[in-house]
Every structure is written in structure tokens, then in C-alpha cells.
CSV table of C-alpha atoms in Angstrom, one decimal:
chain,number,residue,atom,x,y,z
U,27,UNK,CA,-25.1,30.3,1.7
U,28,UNK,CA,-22.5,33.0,0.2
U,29,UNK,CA,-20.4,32.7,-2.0
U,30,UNK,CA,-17.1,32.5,0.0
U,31,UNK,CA,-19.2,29.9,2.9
U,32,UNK,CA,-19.8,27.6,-0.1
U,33,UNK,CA,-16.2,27.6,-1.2
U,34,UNK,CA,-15.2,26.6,2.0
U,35,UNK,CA,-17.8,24.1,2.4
U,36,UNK,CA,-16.7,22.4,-1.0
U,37,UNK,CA,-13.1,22.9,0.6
U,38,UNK,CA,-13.9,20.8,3.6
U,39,UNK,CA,-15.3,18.1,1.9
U,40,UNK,CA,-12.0,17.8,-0.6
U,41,UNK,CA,-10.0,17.9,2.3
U,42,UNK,CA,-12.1,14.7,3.5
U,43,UNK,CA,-11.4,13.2,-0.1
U,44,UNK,CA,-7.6,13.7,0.6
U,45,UNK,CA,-7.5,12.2,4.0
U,46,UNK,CA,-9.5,9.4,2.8
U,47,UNK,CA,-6.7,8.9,0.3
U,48,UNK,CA,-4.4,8.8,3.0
U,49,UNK,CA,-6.1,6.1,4.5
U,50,UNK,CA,-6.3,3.9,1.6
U,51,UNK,CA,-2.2,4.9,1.0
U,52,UNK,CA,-1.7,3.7,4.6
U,53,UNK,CA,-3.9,0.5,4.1
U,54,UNK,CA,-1.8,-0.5,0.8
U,55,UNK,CA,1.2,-0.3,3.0
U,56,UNK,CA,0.0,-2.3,5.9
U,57,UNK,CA,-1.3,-4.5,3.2
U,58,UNK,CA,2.0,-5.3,1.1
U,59,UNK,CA,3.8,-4.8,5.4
U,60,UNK,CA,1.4,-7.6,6.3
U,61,UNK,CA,1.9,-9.8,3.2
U,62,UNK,CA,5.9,-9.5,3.8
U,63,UNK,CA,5.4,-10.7,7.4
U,64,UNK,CA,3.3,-13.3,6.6
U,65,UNK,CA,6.0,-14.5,4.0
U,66,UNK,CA,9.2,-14.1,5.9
U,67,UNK,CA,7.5,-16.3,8.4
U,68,UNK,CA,6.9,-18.9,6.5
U,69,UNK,CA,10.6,-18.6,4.9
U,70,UNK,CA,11.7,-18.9,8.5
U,71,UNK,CA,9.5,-22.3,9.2
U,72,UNK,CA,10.6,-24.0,5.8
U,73,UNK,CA,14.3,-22.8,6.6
U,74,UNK,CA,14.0,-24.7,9.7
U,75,UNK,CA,13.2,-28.0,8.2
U,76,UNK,CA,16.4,-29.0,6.7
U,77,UNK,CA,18.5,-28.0,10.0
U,78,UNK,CA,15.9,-30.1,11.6
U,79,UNK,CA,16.1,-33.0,9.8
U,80,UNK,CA,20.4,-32.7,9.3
U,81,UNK,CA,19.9,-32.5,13.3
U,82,UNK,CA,17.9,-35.8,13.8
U,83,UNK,CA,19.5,-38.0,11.3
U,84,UNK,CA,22.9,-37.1,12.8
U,85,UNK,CA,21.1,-38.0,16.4
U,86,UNK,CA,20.1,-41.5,15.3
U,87,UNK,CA,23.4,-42.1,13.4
U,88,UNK,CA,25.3,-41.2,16.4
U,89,UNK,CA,22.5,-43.4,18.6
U,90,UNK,CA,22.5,-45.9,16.9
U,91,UNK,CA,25.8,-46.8,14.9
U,92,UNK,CA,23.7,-47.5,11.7
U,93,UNK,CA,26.9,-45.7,9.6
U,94,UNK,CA,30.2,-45.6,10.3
U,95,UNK,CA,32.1,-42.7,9.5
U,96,UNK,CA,35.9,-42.8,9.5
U,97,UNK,CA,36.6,-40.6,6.6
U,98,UNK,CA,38.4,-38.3,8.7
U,99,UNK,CA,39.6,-40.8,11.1
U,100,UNK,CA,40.3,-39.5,14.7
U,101,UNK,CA,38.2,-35.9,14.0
U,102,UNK,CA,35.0,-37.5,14.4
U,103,UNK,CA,35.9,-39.1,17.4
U,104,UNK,CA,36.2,-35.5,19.1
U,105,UNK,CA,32.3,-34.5,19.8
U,106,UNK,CA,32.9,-31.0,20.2
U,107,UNK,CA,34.5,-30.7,16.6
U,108,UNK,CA,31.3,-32.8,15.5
U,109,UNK,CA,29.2,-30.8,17.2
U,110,UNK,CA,30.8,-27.2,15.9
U,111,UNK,CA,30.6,-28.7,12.3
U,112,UNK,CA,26.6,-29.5,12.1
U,113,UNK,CA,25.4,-26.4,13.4
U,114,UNK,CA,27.4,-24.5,10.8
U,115,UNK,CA,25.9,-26.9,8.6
U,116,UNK,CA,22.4,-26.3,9.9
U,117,UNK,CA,22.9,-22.5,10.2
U,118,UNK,CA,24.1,-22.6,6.7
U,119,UNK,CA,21.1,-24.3,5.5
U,120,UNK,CA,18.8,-22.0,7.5
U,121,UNK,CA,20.0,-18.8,6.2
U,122,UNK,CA,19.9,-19.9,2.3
U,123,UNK,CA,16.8,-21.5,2.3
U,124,UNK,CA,15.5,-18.5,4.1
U,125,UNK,CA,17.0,-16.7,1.3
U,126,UNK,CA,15.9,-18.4,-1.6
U,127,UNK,CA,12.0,-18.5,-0.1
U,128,UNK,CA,12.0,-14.7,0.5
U,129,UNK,CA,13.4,-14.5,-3.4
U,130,UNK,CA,11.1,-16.6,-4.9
U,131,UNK,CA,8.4,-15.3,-3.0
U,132,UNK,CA,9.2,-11.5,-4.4
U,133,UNK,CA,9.9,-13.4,-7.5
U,134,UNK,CA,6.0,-14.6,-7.6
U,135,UNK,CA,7.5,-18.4,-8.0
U,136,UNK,CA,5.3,-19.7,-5.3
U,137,UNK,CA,2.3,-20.1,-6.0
U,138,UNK,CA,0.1,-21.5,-4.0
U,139,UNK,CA,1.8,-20.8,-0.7
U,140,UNK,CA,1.4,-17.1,-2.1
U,141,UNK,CA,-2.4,-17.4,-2.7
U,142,UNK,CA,-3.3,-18.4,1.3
U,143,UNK,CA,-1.0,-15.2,2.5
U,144,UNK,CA,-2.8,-13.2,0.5
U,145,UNK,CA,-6.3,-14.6,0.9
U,146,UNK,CA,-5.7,-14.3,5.1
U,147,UNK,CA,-4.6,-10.6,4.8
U,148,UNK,CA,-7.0,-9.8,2.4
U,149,UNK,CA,-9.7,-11.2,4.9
U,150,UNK,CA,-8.0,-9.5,8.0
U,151,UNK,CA,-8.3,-5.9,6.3
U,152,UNK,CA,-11.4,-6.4,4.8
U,153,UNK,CA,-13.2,-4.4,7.4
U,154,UNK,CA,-11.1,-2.1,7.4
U,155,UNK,CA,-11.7,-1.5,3.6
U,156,UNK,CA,-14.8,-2.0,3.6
U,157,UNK,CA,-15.0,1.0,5.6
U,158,UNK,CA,-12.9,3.6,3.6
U,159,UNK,CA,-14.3,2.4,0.6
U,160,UNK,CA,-18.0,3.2,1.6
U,161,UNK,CA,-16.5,6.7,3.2
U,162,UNK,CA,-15.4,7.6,0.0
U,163,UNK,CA,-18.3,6.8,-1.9
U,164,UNK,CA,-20.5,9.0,0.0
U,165,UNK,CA,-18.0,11.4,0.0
U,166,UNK,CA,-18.3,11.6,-3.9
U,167,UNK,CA,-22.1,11.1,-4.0
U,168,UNK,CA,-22.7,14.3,-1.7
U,169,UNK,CA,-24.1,17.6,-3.2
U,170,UNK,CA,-21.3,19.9,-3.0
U,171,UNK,CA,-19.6,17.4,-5.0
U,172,UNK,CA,-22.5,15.8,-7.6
U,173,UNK,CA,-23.9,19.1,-8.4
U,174,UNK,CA,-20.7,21.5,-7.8
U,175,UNK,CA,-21.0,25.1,-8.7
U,176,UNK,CA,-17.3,24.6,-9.5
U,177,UNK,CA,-16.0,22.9,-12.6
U,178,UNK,CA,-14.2,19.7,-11.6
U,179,UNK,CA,-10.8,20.2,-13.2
U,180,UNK,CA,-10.7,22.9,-9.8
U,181,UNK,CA,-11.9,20.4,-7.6
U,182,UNK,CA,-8.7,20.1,-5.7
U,183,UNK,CA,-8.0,21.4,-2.1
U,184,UNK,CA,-5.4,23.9,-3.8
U,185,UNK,CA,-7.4,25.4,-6.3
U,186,UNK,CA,-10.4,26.1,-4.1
U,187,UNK,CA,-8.2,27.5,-1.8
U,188,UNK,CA,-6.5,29.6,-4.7
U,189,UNK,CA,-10.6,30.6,-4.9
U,190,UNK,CA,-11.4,31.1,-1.6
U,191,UNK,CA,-8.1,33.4,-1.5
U,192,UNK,CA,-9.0,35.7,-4.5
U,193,UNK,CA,-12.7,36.0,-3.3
U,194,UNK,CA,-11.3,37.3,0.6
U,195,UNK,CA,-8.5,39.6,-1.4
U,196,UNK,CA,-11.4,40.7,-3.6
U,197,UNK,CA,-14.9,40.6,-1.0
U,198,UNK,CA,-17.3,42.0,-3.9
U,199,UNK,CA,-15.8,39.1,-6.3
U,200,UNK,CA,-18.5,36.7,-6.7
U,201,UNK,CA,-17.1,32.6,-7.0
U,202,UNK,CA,-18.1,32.6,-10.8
U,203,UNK,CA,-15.9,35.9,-11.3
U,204,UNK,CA,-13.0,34.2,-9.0
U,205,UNK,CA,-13.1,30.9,-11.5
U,206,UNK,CA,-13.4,33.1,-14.6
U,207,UNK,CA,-9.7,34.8,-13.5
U,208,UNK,CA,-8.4,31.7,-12.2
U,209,UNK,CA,-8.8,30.7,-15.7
U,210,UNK,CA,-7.5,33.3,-17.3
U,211,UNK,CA,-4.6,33.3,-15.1
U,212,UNK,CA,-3.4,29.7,-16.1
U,213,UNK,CA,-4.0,30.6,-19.6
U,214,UNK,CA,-1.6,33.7,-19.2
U,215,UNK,CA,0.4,32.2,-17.3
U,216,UNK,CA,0.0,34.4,-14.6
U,217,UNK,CA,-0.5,32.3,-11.5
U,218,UNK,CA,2.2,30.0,-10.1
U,219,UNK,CA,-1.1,27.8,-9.1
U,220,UNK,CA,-0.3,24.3,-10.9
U,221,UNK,CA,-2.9,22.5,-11.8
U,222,UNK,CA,-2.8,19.6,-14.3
U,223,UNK,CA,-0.3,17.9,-16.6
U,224,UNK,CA,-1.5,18.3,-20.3
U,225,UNK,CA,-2.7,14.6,-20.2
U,226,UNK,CA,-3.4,14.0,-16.1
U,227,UNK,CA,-7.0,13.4,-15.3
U,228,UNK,CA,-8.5,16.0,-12.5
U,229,UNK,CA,-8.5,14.5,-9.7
U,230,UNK,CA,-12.5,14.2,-8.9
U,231,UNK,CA,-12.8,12.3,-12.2
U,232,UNK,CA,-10.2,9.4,-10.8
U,233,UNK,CA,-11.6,9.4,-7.6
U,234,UNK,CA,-14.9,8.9,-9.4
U,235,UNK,CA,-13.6,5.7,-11.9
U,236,UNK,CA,-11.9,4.4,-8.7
U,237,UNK,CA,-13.8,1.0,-7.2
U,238,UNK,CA,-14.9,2.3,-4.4
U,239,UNK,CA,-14.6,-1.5,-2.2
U,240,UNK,CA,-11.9,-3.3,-4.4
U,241,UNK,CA,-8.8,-0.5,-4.1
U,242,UNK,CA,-6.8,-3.0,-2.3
U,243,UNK,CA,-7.5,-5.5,-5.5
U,244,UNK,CA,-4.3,-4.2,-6.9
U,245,UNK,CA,-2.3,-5.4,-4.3
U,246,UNK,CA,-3.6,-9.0,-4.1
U,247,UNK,CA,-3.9,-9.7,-7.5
């Protein structure tokens, strides 16, 4: 394998590391998506219990005559008045008990309500992570990546492209020679290629600390 075939090789691979980040991105999402779902359902069920039970204790007032309300004299007496008046009661009760579940649930309040959501998403998406996680970690156990011919603070789909790119402007270069100014062109400041922030850790090395079947962990903790 040349020098230029392997650079592309090691390129391919990276870009599989970067679309497996993109999967675990999307899974977060779908995860936290899922978890909101989950939640705003069951703000709509306990937002319905009060309505319900305004509903039925007017029912069996009006059924039965167990209370008699003459507070406002003849305004009772009209049904359609009545009626108008308990569902904006009911409505009212629905929307701020849907509110105040949907806060204290963002708000971590509840507890164990919180727990089962996350526990049945969790379980739904395990597959699924289960999957990506054991994708990436053969991804980072292969060759081109355990015993790479290029230092890892370059082992990022733009600077082995920056490499490949010098080695077909230059076909004599050889990849060591292409590194070696790659180098020396950060250090002088010459290259617009950006590669790390004075304290960010190369990319290879976090994909390496990550936990390769637990990434979701974060969000269900």
C-alpha cells in the first residue's frame, strides 16, 4: 500500500468515526424527543383528572339534588349558562395542570414518575445503542487506527485530507514528509488548517475515553 492509498484508507475509516458520531447525535435527540413525548403525555392524562372529576361531581349534584345552590339565584337555573361555566372551569384546570406537570417535569421535581419514562425509553433504544456503540468500538480497535502511521492529534477527516492534498500537489512527497510540513506549517502559521484549541483533546483520544455502550447514560441520568 502507498503512501497516498494508505492516507485515504485512514481517511475512510475517520469518516466512518464521524458518521458514527452522527448517529449517536441523532440518538441523543430522539432520546431527550422521546422522553418529552413520553412526559407531555402523561401531563395530558393527569390534566384530565381534575376536569374529570369537576365533571362527575357536578353530574351527581345536578342528579341527585344532594346540594343546593342558590347563590346566584335564577343563573343556575339556566343550564346552558351552567353548562358554559364548568367547561371553562374544566378547560382551565386542564391547561394549568398540563402546565405545571410539563414544568416540574423540566424542573426534575418528579421523581418517580420521571424514573419509568426514562427506564421505558432507555429500554426501547437500547438496541439501537447497543449497535452504534459496538460499531464504534471496532471502528477504534482496527489497524489503521491502533497502529496509525499518523500521529493522532492529525487524526481528523480534515487533516488527513489537508495530507492527502499536499502528497497529490507534491506526488514524490512521502506521508512522513507531508506530516513533517503540516507541522511546521501550524507552527508558522502558515496554513489556515485549524486544528486544536490550546487545551481541546484530539479528537481520536475522546472517542477513545468515550464508553463505547453507555453514551446515552448522560441523558438518563
Amino acid at each position: 500500500m502507498t503512501d497516498i492509498e494508505y492516507s485515504y484508507a485512514v481517511l475512510d475509516i475517520l469518516e466512518q468515526l464521524q458518521e458514527n458520531i452522527r448517529k449517536r447525535d441523532n440518538l441523543k435527540r430522539e432520546a431527550r424527543k422521546k422522553q418529552t413525548e413520553e412526559a407531555a403525555t402523561m401531563a395530558m392524562l393527569f390534566s384530565l383528572i381534575i376536569p374529570a372529576t369537576l365533571l362527575i361531581i357536578f353530574v351527581i349534584i345536578e342528579t341527585t339534588d344532594l346540594i343546593s345552590v342558590t347563590t346566584f339565584g335564577e343563573t343556575l337555573d339556566n343550564p346552558y349558562i351552567v353548562i358554559v361555566g364548568i367547561l371553562l372551569l374544566c378547560s382551565s384546570f386542564a391547561v394549568y395542570s398540563y402546565l405545571f406537570v410539563m414544568h416540574s417535569w423540566r424542573q426534575g421535581w418528579i421523581k418517580f414518575g420521571a424514573k419509568r419514562v426514562k427506564k421505558r425509553v432507555y429500554q426501547a433504544m437500547n438496541d439501537q445503542k447497543n449497535e452504534i456503540g459496538l460499531e464504534l468500538k471496532n471502528i477504534l480497535e482496527s489497524g489503521l487506527l491502533m497502529h496509525s502511521r499518523i500521529p493522532d492529534k492529525f487524526l481528523s477527516v480534515r487533516s488527513v485530507t489537508f495530507l492527502i492534498r499536499t502528497q497529490e500537489n507534491n506526488p514524490e512527497m512521502t506521508l512522513e514528509k507531508a506530516i513533517n510540513k503540516l507541522e511546521q506549517d501550524i507552527k508558522n502559521k502558515d496554513s489556515a488548517h485549524v486544528l486544536l484549541g490550546e487545551d481541546e483533546i484530539p479528537l481520536i483520544e475522546r472517542e477513545r475515553q468515550n464508553r463505547y455502550l453507555n453514551f446515552l447514560a448522560e441523558i438518563f441520568e
